[in-house]
PDB file of C-alpha atoms and ligand atoms in Angstrom:
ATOM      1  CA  UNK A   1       0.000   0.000   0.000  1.00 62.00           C
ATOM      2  CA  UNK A   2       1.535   3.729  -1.372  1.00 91.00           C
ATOM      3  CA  UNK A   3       1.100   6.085   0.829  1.00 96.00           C
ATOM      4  CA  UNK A   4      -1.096   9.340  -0.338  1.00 97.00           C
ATOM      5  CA  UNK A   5      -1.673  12.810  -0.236  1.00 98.00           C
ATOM      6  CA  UNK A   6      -4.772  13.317   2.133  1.00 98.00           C
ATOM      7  CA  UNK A   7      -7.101  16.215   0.989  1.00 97.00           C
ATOM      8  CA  UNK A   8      -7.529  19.341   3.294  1.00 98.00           C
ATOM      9  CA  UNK A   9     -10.152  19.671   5.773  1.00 97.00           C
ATOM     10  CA  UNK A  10     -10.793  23.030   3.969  1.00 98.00           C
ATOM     11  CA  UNK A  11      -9.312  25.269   1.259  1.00 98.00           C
ATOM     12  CA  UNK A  12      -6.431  26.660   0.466  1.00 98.00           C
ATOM     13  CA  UNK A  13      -7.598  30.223   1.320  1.00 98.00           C
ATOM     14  CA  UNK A  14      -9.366  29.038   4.421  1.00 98.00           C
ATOM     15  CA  UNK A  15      -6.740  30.162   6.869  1.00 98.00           C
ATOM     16  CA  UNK A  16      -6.671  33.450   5.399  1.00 98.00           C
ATOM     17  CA  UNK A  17      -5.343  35.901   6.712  1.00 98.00           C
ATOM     18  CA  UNK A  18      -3.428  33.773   9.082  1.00 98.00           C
ATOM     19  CA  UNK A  19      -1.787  31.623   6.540  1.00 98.00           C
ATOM     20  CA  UNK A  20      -2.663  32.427   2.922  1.00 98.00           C
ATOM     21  CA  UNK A  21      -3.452  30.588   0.410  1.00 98.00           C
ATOM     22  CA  UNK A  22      -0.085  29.994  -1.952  1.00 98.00           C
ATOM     23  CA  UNK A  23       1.673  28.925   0.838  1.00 98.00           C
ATOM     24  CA  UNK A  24      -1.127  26.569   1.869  1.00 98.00           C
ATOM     25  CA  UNK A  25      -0.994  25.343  -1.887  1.00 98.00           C
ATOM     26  CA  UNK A  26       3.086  24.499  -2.326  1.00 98.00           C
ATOM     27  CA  UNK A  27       3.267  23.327   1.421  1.00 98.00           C
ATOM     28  CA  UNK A  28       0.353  20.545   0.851  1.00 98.00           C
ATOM     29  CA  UNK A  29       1.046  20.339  -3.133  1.00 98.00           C
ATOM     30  CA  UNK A  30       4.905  20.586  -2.756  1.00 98.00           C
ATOM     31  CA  UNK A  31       6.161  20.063   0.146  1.00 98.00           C
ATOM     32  CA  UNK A  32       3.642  16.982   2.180  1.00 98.00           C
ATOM     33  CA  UNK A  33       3.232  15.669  -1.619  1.00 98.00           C
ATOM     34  CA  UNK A  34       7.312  15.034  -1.871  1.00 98.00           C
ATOM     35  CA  UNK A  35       7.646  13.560   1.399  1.00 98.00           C
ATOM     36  CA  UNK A  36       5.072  11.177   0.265  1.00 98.00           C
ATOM     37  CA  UNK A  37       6.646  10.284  -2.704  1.00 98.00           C
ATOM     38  CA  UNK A  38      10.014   9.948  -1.502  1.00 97.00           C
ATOM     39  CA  UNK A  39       8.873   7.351   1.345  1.00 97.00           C
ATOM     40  CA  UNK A  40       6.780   5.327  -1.278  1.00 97.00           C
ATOM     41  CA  UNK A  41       9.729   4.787  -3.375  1.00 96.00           C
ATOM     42  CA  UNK A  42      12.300   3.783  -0.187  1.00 96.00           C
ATOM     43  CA  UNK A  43       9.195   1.475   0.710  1.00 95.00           C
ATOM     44  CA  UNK A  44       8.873  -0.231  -2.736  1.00 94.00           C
ATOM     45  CA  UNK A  45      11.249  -3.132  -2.557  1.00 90.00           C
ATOM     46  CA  UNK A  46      10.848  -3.783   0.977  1.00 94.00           C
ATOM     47  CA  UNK A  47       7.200  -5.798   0.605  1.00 90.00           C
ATOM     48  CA  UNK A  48       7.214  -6.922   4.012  1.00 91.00           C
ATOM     49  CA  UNK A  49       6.156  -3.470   5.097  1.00 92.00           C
ATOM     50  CA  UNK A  50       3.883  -2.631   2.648  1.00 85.00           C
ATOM     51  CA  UNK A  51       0.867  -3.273   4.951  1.00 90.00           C
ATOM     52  CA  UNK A  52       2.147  -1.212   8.253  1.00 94.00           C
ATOM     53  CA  UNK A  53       0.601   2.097   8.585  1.00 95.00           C
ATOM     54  CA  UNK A  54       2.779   5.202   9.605  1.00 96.00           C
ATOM     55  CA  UNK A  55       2.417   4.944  12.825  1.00 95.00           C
ATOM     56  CA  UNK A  56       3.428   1.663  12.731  1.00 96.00           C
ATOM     57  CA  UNK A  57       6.540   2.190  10.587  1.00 96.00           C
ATOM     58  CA  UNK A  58       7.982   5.310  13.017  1.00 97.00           C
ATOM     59  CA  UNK A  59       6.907   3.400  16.236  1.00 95.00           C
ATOM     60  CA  UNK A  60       9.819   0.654  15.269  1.00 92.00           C
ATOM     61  CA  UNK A  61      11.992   1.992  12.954  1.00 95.00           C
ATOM     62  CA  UNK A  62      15.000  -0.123  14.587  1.00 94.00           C
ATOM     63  CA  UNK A  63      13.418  -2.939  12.762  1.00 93.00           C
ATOM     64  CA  UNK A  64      13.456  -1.334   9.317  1.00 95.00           C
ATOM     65  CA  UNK A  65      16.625  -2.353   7.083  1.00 96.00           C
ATOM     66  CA  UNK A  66      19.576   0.498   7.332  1.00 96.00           C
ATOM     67  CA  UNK A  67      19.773   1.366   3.818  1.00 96.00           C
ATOM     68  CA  UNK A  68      15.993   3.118   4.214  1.00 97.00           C
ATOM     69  CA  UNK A  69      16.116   3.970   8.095  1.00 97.00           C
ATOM     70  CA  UNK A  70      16.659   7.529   7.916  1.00 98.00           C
ATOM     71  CA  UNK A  71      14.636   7.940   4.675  1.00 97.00           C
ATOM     72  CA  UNK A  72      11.713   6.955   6.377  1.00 97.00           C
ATOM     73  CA  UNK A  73      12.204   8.910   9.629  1.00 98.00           C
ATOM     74  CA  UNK A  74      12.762  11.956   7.708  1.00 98.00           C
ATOM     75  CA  UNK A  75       9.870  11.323   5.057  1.00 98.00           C
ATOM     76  CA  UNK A  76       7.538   9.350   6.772  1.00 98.00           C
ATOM     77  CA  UNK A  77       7.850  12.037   9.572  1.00 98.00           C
ATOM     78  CA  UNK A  78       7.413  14.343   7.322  1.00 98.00           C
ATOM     79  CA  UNK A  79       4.003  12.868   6.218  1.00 98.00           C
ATOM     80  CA  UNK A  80       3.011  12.265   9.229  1.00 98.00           C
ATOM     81  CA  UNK A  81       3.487  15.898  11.012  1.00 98.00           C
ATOM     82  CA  UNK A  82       1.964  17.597   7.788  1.00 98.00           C
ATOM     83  CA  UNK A  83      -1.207  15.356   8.027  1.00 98.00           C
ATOM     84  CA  UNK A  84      -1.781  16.139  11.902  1.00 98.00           C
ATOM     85  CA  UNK A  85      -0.744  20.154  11.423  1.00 98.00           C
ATOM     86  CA  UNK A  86      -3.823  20.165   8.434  1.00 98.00           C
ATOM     87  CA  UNK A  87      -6.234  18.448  10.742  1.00 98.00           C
ATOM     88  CA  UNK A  88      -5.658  21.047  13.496  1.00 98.00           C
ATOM     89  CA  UNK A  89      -6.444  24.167  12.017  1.00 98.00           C
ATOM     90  CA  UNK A  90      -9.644  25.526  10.781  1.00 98.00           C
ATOM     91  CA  UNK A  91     -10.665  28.804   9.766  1.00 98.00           C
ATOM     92  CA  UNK A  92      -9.394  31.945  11.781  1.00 98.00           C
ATOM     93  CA  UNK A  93     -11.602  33.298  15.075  1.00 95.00           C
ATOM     94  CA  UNK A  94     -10.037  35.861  17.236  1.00 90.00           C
ATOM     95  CA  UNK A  95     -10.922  34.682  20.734  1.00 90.00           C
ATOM     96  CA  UNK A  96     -10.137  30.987  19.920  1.00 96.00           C
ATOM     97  CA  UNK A  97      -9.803  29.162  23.291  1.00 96.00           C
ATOM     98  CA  UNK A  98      -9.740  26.018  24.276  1.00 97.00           C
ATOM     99  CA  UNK A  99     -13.024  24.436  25.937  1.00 96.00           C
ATOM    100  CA  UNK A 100     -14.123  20.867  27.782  1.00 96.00           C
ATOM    101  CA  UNK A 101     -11.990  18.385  28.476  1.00 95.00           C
ATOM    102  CA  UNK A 102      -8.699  19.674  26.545  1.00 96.00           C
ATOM    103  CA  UNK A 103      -9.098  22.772  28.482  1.00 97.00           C
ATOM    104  CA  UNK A 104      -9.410  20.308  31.476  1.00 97.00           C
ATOM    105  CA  UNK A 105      -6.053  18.957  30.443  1.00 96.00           C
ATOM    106  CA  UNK A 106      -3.760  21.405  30.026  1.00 98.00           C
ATOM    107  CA  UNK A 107      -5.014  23.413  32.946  1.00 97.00           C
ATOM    108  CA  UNK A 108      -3.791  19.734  34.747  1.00 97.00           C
ATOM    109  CA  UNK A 109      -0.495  19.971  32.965  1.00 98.00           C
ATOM    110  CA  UNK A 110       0.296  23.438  32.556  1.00 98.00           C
ATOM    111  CA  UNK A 111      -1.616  25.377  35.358  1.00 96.00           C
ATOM    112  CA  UNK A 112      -3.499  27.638  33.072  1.00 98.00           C
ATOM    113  CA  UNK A 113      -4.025  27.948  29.288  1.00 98.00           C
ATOM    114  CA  UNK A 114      -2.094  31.114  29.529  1.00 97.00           C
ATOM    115  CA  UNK A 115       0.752  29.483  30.707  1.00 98.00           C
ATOM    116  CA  UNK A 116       0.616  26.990  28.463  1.00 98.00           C
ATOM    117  CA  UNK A 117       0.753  28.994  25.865  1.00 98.00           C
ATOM    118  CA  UNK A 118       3.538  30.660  26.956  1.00 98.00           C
ATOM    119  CA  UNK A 119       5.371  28.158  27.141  1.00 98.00           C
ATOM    120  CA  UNK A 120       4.612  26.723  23.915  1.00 98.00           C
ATOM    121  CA  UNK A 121       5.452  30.152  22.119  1.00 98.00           C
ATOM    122  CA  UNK A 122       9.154  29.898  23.648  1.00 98.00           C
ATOM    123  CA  UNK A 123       9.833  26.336  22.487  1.00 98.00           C
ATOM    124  CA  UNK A 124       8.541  27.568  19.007  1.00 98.00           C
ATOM    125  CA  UNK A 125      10.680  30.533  19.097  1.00 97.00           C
ATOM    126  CA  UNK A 126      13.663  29.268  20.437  1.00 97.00           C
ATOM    127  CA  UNK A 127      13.683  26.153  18.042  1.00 96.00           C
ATOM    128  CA  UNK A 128      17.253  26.625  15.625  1.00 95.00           C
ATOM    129  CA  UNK A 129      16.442  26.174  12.383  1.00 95.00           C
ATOM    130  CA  UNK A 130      13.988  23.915  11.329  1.00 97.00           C
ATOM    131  CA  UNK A 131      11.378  21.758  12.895  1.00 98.00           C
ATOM    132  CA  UNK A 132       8.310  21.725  14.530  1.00 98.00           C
ATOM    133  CA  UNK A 133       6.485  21.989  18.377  1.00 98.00           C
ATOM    134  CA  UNK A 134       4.330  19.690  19.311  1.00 98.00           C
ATOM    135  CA  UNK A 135       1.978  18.947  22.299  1.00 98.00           C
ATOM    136  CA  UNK A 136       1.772  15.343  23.068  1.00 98.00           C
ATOM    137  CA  UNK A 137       0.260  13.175  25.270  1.00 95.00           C
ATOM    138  CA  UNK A 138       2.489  10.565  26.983  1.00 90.00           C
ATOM    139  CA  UNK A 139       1.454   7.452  28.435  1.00 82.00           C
ATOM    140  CA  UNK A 140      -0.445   7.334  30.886  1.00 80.00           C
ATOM    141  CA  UNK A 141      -2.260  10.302  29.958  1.00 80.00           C
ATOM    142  CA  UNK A 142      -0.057  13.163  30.606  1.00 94.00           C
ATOM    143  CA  UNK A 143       0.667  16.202  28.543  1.00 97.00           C
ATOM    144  CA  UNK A 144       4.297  17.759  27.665  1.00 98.00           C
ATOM    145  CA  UNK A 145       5.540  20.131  24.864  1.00 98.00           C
ATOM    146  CA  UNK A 146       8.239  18.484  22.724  1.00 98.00           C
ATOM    147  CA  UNK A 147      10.389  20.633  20.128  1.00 98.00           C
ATOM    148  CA  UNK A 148      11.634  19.031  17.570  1.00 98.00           C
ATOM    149  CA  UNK A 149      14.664  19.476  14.937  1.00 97.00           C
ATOM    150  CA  UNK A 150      13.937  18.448  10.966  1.00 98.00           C
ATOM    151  CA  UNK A 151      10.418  15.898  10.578  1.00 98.00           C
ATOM    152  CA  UNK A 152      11.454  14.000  13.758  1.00 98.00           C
ATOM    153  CA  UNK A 153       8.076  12.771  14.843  1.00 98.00           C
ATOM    154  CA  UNK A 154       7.109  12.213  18.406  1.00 97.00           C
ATOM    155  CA  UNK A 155       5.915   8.600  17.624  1.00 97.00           C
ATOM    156  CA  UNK A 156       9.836   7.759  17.087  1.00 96.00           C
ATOM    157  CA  UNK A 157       9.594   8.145  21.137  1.00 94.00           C
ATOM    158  CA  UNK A 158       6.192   6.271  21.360  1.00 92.00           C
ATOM    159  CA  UNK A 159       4.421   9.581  21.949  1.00 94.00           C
ATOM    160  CA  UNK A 160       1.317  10.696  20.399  1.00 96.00           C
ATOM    161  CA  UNK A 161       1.084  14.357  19.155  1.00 98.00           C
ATOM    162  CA  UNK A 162      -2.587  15.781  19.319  1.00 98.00           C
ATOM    163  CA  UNK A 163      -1.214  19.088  17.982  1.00 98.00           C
ATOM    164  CA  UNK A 164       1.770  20.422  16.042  1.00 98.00           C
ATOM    165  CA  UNK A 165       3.251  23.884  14.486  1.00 98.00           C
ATOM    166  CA  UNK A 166       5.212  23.567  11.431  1.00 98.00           C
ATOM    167  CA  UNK A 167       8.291  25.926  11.769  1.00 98.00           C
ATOM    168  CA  UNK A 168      10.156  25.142   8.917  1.00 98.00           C
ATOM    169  CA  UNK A 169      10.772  28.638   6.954  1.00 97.00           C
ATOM    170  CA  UNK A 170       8.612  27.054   3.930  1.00 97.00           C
ATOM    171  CA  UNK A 171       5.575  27.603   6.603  1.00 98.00           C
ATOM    172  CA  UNK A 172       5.192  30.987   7.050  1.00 97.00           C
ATOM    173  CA  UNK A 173       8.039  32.347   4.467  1.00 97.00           C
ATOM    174  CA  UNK A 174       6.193  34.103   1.921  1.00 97.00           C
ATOM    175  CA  UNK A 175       3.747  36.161   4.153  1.00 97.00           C
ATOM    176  CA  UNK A 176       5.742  36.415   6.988  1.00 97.00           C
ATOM    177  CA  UNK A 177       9.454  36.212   6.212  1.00 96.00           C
ATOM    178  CA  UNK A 178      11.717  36.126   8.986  1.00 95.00           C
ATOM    179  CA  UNK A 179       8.822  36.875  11.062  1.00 97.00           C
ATOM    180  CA  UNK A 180       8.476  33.770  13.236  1.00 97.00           C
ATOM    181  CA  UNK A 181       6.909  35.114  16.346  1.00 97.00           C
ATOM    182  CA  UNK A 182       4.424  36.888  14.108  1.00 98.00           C
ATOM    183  CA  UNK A 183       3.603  33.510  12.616  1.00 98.00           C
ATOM    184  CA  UNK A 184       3.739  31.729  16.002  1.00 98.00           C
ATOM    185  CA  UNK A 185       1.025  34.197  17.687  1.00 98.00           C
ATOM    186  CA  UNK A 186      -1.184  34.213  15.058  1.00 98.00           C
ATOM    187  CA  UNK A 187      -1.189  30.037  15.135  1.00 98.00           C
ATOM    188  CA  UNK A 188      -3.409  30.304  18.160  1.00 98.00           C
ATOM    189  CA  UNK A 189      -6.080  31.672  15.796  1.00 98.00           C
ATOM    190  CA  UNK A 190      -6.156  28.803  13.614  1.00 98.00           C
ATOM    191  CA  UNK A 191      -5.982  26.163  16.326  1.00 98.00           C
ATOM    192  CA  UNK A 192      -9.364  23.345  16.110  1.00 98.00           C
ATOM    193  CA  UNK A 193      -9.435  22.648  19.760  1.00 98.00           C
ATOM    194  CA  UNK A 194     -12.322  20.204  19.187  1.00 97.00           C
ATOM    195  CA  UNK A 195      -9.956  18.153  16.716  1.00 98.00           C
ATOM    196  CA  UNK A 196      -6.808  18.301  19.181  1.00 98.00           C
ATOM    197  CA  UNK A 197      -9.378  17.315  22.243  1.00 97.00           C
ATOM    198  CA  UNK A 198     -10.578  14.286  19.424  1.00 97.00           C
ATOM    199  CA  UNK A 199      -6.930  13.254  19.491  1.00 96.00           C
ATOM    200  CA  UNK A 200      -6.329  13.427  23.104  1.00 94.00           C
ATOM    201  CA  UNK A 201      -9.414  11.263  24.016  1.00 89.00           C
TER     202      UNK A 201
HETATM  203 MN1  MN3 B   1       6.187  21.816   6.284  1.00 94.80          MN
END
């Protein structure tokens, strides 16, 4: 089984003004679309994995043959990050705050959503070079902000992210330039709490 491009829980210009529309286009077109195709071809003469799903393949990639280890971490990490980042945004709102039982959890982790946020804003900004933050909920239950360098998933450390920034420059390049923070702060207007809750539960 290839691996494929999933479609976008909305458009391209959805996220406007937050994130607009060309870069929405060449990140899922371009960018998720190569990752994609570069794992399907390191996959295609190992048949023995062709029926693992991504999670699968990044939970235990000690098991996958050296020649395609870090081809799969990278792109398969890459797919991976890019499909949770879509499915966690939705259309801008200004007062966009958590509610129910996410709100319940990070308030449990983090004190507040405030601080939370806070402290997700300084991992983001102080990541060097490229990569991504992610929240992720550990066994057991709890939650814990992760930064990460390159497409290094959290499921390489048996974690599971319910919610992830892209901070690679091709992100947030064209609109915002070297802008990070800008990009960063207006993230929280894009989040879909409901979707990140749906992946926490
Ligand atoms: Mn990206």
């Amino acid at each position: 089984m290839a691996f494929n491009l999933p479609k976008l829980p909305y458009d391209y210009d959805s996220l406007e003004p937050v994130i607009d529309k060309e870069t929405m286009f060449l990140h899922h077109q371009k960018h998720h679309a190569s990752y994609i195709e570069k794992l399907n071809l390191a996959l295609e003469k190992y048949t023995e994995f062709k029926d693992l799903s991504i999670n699968e393949l990044l939970g235990k990639t000690q098991n996958l043959p050296e020649d395609i280890r870090q081809t799969v971490i990278n792109n398969g990490g890459g797919h991976v990050n890019h499909s949770l980042f879509w499915e966690v945004m939705r259309p801008p709102r200004e007062d966009n705050n958590p509610k129910g039982e996410i709100l319940k959890a990070i308030e449990k982790n983090f004190k507040s959503f405030q601080d939370f946020k806070v402290q997700f804003t300084d991992k983001a900004l102080s990541l060097f070079g490229s990569g991504w933050v992610f929240l992720v909920a550990e066994e057991g239950g709890s939650l814990k902000i992760k930064r990460h360098s390159f497409q290094n998933s959290p499921l390489l450390l048996g974690m599971k992210p319910i919610l992830a920034i892209d901070l690679w420059e091709h992100a947030y390049y064209l609109k915002y330039q070297n802008r990070r923070a800008e990009y960063v702060e207006n993230f929280w207007k894009v989040i879909n709490w409901k979707k990140v809750e749906k992946y926490l539960l």
